[in-house]
Coordinates of C-alpha atoms and ligand atoms in Angstrom, one line a residue:
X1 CA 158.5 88.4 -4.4
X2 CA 158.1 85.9 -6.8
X3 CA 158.7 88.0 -10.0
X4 CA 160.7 87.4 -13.1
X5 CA 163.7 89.8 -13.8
X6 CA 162.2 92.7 -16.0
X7 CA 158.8 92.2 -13.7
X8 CA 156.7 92.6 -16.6
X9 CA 155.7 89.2 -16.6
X10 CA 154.4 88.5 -12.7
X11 CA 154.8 84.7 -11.5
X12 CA 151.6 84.2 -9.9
X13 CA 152.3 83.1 -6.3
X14 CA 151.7 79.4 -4.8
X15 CA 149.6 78.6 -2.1
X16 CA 152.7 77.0 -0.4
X17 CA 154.3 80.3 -0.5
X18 CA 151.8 82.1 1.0
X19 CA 150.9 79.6 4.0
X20 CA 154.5 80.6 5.0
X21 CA 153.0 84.3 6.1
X22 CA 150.8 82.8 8.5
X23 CA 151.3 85.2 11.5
X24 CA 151.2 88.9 13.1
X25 CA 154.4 89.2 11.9
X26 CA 154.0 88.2 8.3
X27 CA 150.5 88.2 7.5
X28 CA 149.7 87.7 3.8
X29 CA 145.9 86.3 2.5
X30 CA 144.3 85.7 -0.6
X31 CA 141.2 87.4 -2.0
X32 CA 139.3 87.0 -5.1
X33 CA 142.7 85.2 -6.2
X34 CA 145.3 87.9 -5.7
X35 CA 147.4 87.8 -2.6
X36 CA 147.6 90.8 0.0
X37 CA 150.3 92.0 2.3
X38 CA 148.1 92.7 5.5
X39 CA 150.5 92.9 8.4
X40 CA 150.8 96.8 8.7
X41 CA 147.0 97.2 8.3
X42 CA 146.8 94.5 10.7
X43 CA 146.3 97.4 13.5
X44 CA 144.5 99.5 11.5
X45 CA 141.4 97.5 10.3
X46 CA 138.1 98.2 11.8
X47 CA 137.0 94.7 12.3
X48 CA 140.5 94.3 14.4
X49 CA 143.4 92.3 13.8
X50 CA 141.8 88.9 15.0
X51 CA 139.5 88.4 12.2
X52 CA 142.2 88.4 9.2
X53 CA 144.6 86.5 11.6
X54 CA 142.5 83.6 11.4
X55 CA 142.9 83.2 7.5
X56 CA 146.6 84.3 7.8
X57 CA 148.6 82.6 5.0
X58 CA 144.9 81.2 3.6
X59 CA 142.2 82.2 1.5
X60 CA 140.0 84.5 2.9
X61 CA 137.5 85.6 0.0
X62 CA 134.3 83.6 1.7
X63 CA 134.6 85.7 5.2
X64 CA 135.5 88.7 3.3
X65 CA 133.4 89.1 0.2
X66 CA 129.9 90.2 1.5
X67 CA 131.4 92.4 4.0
X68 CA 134.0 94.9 2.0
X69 CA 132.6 96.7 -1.2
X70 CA 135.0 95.1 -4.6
X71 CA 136.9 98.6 -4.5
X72 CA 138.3 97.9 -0.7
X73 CA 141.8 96.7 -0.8
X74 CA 142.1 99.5 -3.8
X75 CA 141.1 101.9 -1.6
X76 CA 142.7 101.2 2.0
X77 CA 146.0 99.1 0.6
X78 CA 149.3 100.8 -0.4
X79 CA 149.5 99.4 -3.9
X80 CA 152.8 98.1 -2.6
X81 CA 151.4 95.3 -0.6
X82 CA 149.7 94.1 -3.8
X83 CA 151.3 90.6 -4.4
X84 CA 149.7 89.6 -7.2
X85 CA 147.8 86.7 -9.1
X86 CA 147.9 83.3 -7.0
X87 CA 147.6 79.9 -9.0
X88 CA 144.8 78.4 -6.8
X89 CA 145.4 75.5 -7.9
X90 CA 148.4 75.0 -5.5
X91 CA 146.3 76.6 -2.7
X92 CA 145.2 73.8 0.0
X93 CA 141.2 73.7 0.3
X94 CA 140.3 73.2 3.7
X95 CA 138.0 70.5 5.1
X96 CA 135.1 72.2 6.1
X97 CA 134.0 70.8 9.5
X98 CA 130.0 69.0 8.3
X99 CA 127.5 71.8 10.4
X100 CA 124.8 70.0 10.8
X101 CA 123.0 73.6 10.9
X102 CA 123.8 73.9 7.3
X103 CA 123.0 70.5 6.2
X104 CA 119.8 71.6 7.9
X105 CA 119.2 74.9 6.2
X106 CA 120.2 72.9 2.8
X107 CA 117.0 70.4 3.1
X108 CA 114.7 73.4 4.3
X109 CA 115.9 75.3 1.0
X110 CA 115.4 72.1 -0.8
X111 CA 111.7 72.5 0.1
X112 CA 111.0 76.3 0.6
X113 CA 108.2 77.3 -0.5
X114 CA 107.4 78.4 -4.5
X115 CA 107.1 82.7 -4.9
X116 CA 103.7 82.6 -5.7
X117 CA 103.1 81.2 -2.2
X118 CA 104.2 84.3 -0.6
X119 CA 100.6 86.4 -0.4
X120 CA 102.6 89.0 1.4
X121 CA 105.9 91.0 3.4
X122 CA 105.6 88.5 6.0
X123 CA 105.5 85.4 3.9
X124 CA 108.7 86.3 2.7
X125 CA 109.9 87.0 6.3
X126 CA 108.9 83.6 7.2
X127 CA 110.7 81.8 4.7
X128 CA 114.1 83.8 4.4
X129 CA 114.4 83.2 8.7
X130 CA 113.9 79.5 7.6
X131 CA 116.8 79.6 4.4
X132 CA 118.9 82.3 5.5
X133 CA 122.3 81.5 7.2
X134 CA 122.2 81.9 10.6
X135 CA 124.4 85.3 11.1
X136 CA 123.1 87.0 8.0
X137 CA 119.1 86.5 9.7
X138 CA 120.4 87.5 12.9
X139 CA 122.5 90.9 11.3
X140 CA 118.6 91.9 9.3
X141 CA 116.4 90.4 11.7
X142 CA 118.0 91.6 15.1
X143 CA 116.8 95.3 17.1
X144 CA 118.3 97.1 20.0
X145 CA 117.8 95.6 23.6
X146 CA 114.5 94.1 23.9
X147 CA 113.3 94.8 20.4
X148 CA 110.5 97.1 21.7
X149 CA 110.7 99.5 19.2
X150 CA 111.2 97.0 16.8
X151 CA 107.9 95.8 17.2
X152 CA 106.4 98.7 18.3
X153 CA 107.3 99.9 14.8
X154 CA 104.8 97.5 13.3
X155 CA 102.6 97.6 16.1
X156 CA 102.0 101.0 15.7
X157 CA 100.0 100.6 12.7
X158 CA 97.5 98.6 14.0
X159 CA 96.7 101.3 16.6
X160 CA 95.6 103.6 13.6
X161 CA 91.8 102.8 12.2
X162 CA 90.3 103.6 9.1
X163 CA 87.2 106.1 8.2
X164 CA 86.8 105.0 5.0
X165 CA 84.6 106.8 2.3
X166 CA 81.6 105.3 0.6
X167 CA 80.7 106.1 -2.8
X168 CA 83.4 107.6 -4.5
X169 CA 84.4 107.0 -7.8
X170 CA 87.4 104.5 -7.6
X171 CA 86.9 103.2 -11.1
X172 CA 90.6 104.3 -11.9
X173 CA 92.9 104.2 -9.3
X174 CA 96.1 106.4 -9.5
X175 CA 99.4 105.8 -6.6
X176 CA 101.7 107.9 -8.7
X177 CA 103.5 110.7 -6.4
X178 CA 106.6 112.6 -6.4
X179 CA 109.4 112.6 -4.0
X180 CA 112.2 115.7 -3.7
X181 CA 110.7 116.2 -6.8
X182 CA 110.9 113.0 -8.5
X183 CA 107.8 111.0 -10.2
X184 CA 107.9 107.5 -8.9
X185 CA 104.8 104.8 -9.2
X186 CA 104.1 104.1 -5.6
X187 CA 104.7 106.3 -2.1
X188 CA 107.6 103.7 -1.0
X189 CA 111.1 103.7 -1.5
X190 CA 113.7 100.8 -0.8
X191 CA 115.6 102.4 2.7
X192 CA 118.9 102.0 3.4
X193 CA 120.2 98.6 5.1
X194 CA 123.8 97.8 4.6
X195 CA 125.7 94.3 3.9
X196 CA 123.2 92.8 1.2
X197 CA 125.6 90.7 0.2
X198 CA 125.4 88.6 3.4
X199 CA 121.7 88.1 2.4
X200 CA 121.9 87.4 -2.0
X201 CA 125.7 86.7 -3.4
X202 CA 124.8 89.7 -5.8
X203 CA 123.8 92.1 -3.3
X204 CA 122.5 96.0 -3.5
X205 CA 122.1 95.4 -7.3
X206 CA 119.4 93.2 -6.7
X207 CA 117.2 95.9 -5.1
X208 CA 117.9 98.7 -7.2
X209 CA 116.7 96.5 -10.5
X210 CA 113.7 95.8 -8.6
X211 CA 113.3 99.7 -7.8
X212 CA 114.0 100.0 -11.6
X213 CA 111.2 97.8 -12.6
X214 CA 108.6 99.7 -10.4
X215 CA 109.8 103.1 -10.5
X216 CA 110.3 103.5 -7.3
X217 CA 113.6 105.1 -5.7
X218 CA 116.5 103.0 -4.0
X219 CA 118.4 105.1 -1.3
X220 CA 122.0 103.8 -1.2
X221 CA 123.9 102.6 1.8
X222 CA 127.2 104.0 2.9
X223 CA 127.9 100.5 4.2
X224 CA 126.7 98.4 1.0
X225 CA 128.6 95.4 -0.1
X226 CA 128.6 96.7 -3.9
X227 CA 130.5 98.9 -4.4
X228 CA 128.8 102.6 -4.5
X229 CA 129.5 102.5 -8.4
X230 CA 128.2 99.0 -9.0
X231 CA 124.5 100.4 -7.7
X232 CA 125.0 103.5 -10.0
X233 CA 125.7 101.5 -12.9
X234 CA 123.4 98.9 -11.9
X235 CA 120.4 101.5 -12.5
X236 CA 118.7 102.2 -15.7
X237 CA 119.0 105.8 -17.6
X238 CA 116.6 108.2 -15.6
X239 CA 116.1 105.9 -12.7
X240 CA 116.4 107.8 -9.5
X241 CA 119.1 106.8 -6.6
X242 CA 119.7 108.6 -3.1
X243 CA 122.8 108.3 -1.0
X244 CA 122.6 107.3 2.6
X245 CA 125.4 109.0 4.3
X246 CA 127.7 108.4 7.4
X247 CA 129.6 111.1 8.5
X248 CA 133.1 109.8 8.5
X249 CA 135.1 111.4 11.4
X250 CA 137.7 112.6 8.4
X251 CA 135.6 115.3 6.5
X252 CA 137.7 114.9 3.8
X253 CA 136.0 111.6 3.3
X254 CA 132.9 112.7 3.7
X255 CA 133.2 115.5 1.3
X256 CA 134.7 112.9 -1.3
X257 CA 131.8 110.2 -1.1
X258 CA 129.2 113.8 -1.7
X259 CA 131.0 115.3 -4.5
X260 CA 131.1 111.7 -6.1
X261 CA 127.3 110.9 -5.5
X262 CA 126.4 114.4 -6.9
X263 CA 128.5 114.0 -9.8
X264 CA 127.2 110.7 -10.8
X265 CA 123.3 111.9 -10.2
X266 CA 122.4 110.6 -7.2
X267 CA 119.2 113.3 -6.6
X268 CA 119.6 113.3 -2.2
X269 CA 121.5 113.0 0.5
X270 CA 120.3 111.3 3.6
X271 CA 122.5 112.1 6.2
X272 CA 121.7 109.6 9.1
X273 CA 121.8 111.2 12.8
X274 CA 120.9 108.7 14.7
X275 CA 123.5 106.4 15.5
X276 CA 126.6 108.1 16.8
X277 CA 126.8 105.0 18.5
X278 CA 125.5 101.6 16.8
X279 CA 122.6 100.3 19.0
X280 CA 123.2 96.8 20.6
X281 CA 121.4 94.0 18.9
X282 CA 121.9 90.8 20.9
X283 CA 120.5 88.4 18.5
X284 CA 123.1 89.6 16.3
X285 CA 125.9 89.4 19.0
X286 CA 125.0 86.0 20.3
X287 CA 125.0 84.7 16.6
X288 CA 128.4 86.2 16.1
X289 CA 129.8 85.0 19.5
X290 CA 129.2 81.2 18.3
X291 CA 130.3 81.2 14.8
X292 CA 134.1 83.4 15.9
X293 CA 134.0 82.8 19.2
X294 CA 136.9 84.9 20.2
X295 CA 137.6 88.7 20.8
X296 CA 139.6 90.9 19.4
X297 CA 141.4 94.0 20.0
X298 CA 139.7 97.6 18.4
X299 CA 141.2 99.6 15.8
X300 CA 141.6 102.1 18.7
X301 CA 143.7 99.5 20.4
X302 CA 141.2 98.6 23.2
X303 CA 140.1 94.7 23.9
X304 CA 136.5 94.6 21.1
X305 CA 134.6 91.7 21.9
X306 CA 134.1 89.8 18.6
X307 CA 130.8 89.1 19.5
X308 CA 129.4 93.1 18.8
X309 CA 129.5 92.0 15.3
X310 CA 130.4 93.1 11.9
X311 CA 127.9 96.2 11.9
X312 CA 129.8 97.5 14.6
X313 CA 133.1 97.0 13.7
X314 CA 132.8 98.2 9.7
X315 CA 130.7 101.8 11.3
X316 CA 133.7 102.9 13.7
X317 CA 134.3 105.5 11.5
X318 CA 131.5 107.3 12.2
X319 CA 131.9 110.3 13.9
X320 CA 129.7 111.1 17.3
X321 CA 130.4 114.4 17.5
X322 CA 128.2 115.4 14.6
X323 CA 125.7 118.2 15.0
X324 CA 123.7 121.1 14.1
X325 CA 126.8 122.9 13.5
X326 CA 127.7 120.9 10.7
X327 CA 124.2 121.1 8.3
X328 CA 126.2 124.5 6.9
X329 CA 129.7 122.6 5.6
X330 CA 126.9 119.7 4.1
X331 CA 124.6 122.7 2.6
X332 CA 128.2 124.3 1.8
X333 CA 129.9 121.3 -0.7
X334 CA 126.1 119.8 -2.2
X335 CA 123.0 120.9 -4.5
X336 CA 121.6 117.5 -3.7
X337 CA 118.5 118.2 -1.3
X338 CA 119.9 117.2 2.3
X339 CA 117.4 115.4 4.4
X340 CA 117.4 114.0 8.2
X341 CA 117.1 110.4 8.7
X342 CA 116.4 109.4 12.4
X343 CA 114.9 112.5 13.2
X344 CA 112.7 111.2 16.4
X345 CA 111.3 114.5 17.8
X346 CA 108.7 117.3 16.8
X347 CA 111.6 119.9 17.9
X348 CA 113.9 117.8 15.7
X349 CA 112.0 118.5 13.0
X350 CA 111.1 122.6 13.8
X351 CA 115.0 122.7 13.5
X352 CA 115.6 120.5 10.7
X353 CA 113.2 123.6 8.9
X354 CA 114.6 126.2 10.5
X355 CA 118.5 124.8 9.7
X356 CA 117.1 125.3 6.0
X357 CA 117.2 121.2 4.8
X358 CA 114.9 119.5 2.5
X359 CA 113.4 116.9 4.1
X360 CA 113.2 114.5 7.5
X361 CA 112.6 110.7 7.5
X362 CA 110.9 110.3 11.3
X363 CA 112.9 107.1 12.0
X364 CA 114.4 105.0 15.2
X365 CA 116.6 102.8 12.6
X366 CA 114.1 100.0 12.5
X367 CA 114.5 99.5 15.9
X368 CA 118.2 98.9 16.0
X369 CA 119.4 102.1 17.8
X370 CA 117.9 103.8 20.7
X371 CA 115.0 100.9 22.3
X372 CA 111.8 102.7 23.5
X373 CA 112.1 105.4 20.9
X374 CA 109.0 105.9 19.8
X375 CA 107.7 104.7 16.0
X376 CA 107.4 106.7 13.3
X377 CA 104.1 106.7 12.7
X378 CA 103.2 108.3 16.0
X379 CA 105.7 110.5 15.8
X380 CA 104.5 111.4 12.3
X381 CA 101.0 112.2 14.2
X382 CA 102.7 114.7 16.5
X383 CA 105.1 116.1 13.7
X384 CA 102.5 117.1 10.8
X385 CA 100.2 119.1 13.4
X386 CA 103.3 121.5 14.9
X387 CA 104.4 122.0 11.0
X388 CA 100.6 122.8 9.8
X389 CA 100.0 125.6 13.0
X390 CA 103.0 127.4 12.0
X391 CA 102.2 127.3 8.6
X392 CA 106.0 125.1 7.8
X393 CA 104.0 121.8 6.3
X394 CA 104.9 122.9 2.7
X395 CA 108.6 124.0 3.4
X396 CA 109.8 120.7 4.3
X397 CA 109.2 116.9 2.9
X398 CA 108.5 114.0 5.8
X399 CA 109.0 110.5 5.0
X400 CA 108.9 107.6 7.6
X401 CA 110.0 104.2 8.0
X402 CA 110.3 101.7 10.3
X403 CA 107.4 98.0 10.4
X404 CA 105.9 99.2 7.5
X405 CA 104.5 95.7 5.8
X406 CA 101.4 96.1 4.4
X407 CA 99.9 99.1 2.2
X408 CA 97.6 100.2 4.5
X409 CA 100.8 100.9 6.6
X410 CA 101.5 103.1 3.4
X411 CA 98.0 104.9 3.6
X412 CA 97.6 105.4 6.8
X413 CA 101.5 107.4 6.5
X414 CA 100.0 109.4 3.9
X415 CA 96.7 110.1 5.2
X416 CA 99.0 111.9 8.5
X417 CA 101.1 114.1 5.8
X418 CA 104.0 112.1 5.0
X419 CA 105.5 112.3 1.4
X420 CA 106.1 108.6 1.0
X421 CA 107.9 105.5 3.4
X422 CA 110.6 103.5 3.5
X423 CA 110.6 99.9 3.5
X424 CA 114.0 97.8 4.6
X425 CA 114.1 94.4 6.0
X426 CA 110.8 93.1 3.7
X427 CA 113.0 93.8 0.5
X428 CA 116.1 92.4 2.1
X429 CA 114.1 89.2 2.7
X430 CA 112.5 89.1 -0.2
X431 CA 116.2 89.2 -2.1
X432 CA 117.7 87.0 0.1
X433 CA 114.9 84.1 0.3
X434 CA 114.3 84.5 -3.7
X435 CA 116.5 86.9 -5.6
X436 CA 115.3 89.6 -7.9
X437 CA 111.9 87.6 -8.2
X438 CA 111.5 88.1 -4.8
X439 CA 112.0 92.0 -5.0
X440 CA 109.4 92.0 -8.1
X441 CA 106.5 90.0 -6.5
X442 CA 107.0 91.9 -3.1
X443 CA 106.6 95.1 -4.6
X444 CA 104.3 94.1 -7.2
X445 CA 102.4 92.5 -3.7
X446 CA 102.3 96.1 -2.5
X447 CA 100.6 97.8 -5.8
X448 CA 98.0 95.4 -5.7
X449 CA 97.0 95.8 -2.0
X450 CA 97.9 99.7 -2.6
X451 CA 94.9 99.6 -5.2
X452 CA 92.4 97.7 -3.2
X453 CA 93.3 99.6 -0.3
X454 CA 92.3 103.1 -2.2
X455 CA 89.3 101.6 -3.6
X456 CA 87.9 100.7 0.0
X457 CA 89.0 103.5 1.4
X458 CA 87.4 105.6 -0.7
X459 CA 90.4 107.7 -2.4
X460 CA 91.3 107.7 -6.3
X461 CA 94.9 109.1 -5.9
X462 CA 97.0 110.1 -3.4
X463 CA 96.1 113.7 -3.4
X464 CA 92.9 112.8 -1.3
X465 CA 94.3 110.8 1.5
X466 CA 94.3 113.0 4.2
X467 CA 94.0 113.2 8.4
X468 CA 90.0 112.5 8.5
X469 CA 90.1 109.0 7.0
X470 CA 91.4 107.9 9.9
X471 CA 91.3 107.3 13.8
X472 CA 94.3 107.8 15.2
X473 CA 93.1 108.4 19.1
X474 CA 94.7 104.5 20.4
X475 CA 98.2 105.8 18.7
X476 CA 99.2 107.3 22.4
X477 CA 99.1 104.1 24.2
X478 CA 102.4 102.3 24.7
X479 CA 100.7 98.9 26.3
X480 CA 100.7 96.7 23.5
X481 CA 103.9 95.1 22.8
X482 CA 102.4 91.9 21.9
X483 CA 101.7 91.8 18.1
X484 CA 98.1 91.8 17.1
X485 CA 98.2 90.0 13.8
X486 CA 99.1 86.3 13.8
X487 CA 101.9 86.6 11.2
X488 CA 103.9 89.2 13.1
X489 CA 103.5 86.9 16.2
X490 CA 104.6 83.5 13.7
X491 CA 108.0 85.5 12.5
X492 CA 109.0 87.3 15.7
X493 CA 112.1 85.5 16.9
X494 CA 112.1 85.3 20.7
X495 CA 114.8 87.0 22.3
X496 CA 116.7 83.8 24.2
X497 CA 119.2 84.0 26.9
X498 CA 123.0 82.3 26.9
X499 CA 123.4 78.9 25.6
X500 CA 125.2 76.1 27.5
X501 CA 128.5 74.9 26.0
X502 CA 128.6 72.2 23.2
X503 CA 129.1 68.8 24.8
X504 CA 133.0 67.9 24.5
Ligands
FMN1 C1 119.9 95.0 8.1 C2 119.7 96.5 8.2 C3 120.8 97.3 7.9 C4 120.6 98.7 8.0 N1 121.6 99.5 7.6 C5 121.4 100.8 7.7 C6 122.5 101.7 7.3 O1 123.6 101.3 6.9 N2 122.3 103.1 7.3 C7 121.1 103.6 7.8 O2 120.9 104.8 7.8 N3 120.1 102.8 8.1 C8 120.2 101.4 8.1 N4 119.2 100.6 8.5 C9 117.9 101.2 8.9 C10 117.0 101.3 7.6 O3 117.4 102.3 6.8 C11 115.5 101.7 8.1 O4 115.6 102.8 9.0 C12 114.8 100.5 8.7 O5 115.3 99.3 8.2 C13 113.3 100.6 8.6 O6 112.7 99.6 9.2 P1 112.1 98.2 8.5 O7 113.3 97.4 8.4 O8 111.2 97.7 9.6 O9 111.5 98.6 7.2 C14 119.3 99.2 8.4 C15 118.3 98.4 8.7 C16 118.5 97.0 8.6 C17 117.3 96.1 9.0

């Protein structure tokens, strides 16, 4: 190494030097400006070998930085392949080949439209799939298989009708509620959904200072690209934070990521159960398949095709043998409340009370995991009836998520029993289309139509939003897979088949 004699005073490393470890045998890169001995952990990392072999001997930050957490190469790399500082000034900058997509997306961002033209979650939708990069709207946007759930999550809603109350005093309208015993300002809270760096340079910080700002409460993702600290720190005194967990395959890991969250505050753990297996989302494959075109092998030595993604490749940790069994050791090494997300099921959910946890969020992932699982909402419908007859409604907490966009999404979820919603890819869009801004209008867009919603609905707080306001009987039928509104239909991207090859 390229170190003075009493190595207290490190050389930083030249570019020319380091283009020297260009291969499988010898495979340094450079991150954030610090150079990296990756050869042994070539086998090892979960994205395979392929990926970092491509910037072998170069600078790798751009590929790397919204897809590892800051604390990474601390974590995972033996101190010993640490190189050091590298004067980038001797590094080589590489001609980026002119993508005429990105010229492209550069005029549309030139013109996107001002925030206070987005009237609602869609309009944010609408314009982040018109300035997001390519791969990053294909990793949010993308569901399982044909998307049917993914729509059918939104769908859903407009299955449910209103039977809304006439003179009632609305004068003052209060949304306040509490969640695992929490006050927040509105029944939402901002879900889990990992990588927001690919969407907003800052990432998952973004979203919780928009949480901050509306008291509502920001569940953390397992696979965030902040680190889990940044998002603690990135929160005000008293504001609340969950964890979103993945159960690692080493419980050792697992226990360590708990005892941490706990110890810094976070007030729940979400331990996600419904993707042993990550759920096939094509849009995301095909978007990954032109921009690295190549496969690579698995960490568990087997031929990966490149093309499943990063999501698949950063969550092969997580272990598929989870189950019942294991809500003890969890109950065993945590005071934080544990609570279900992806339960899918009305027996699910009779278990989840009976295995003694806190709480369920009735999910299907958005529509990434399982297509044809059922939404929420109507599983919600099924849920809150079989809890009520055994007398069981008060011992657990239900939340939902999955196409929730407008408030009376949020209503019509409270009116069936649920103790508030989560809400994912409308914050993610609004970040990545327009930054913290765009978090604060979207939510601020959800108060207002919260309010009016109340008013016309006949309800003054949330206390009185219960199963009769509504019509629920068209919630059974599975026909309509067509949106009904014109703005779903306008941001739905068409599934599309295999494109032909580039001209030569
Ligand atoms: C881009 C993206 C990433 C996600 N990442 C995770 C994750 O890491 N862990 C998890 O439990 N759920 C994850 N989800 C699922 C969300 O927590 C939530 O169930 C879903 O987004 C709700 O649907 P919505 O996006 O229609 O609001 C993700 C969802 C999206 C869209």
């Amino acid at each position: 190494m390229n170190r003075d004699s009493n190595d207290t005073q490190p050389v930083k490393l030249t570019g020319e030097e380091i283009a020297k470890h260009n291969s499988r045998e010898s495979c340094w890169v450079i991150v954030h400006g610090r150079a990296y001995d990756v050869t042994e952990f070539l086998p090892e990392h979960p994205g395979g070998p392929k990926i970092i072999l491509k910037y072998a001997g170069k600078d790798a930050t751009e590929e790397y930085e919204p897809i590892h957490p800051p604390d990474t190469l601390e974590k995972y790399l033996d101190k010993s392949k640490h190189l050091g500082e590298v004067d980038m000034g001797t590094v080589e900058v590489e001609e980026k080949e002119v993508d005429p997509d990105e010229e492209d997306r550069q005029k549309r961002i030139a013109r996107m439209p001002i925030l206070e033209q987005c009237y609602n979650l869609m309009d944010f939708e609408a314009v982040a799939r018109s300035v997001m990069k390519k791969t990053a709207w294909a990793y949010y946007s993308s569901g399982a298989d044909d998307e049917i759930t993914m729509r059918e999550n939104h769908n859903a809603f407009h299955k449910i009708w209103f039977r809304p109350r006439i003179l009632v005093d609305v004068e003052k309208v209060d949304i306040s509620t509490t969640m695992l015993g929490t006050k927040v300002d509105m029944p939402f809270y901002v879900t889990a959904t990992a990588l927001g760096k690919l969407g907003h340079p800052e990432g998952e910080v973004i979203l919780t200072r928009g949480a901050s700002k509306h008291n509502v409460i920001q569940m953390i993702p397992t696979l965030a690209s902040c680190s889990f600290d940044e998002i603690m720190d990135a929160a005000q005194d008293g504001q609340c934070q969950w964890l979103q967990l993945y159960v690692n395959k080493d419980r050792k890991v697992t226990r360590r990521i708990v005892e941490h969250a706990e110890k810094r505050g976070c007030k729940g753990l979400f331990i996600t159960v419904d993707a042993p297996q990550l759920g096939r989302r094509e849009k995301d494959m095909r978007s990954k398949f032109s921009d690295v075109g190549s496969s690579v092998q698995s960490s568990s030595g087997g031929e990966v095709d490149r093309s499943q993604g990063a999501a698949r490749a950063i969550s092969s940790f997580i272990d598929p043998s989870l189950s019942w069994k294991d809500i003890p050791w969890f109950q065993s090494i945590t005071k934080m409340p544990i609570i279900l997300k992806g339960v899918q099921c009305v027996e699910d959910v009779l278990r989840a009370v009976e295995a003694g946890v806190q709480g369920v969020v009735l999910s299907n992932h958005g529509g990434r995991q399982l297509d044809t699982a059922p939404s929420a909402i109507e599983v919600l419908a099924e849920v809150m009836p079989a809890l009520r007859e055994r007398g069981w409604q008060d011992r657990i907490e239900v939340y939902i998520d999955g196409g929730v966009r407008r408030a009376t999404d949020i209503l019509k979820a409270i009116c069936l029993g649920a103790k508030g919603v989560g809400i994912g890819r409308p914050f993610l869009y609004a970040m990545s289309a327009y930054g913290l801004p765009g978090v604060d209008r979207a939510m601020q867009l959800l108060r207002d139509e919260m309010e009016m919603n109340m008013r016309l609905i006949g309800a003054s707080d949330i206390s009185q939003l219960n199963p009769t306001l509504l019509d629920t009987r068209g919630l059974s039928m599975h026909t309509a897979v067509v949106p009904s509104d014109t703005l779903g239909k306008n941001v739905y991207d068409p599934l599309v088949g295999p494109k032909e090859k580039a001209k030569l």
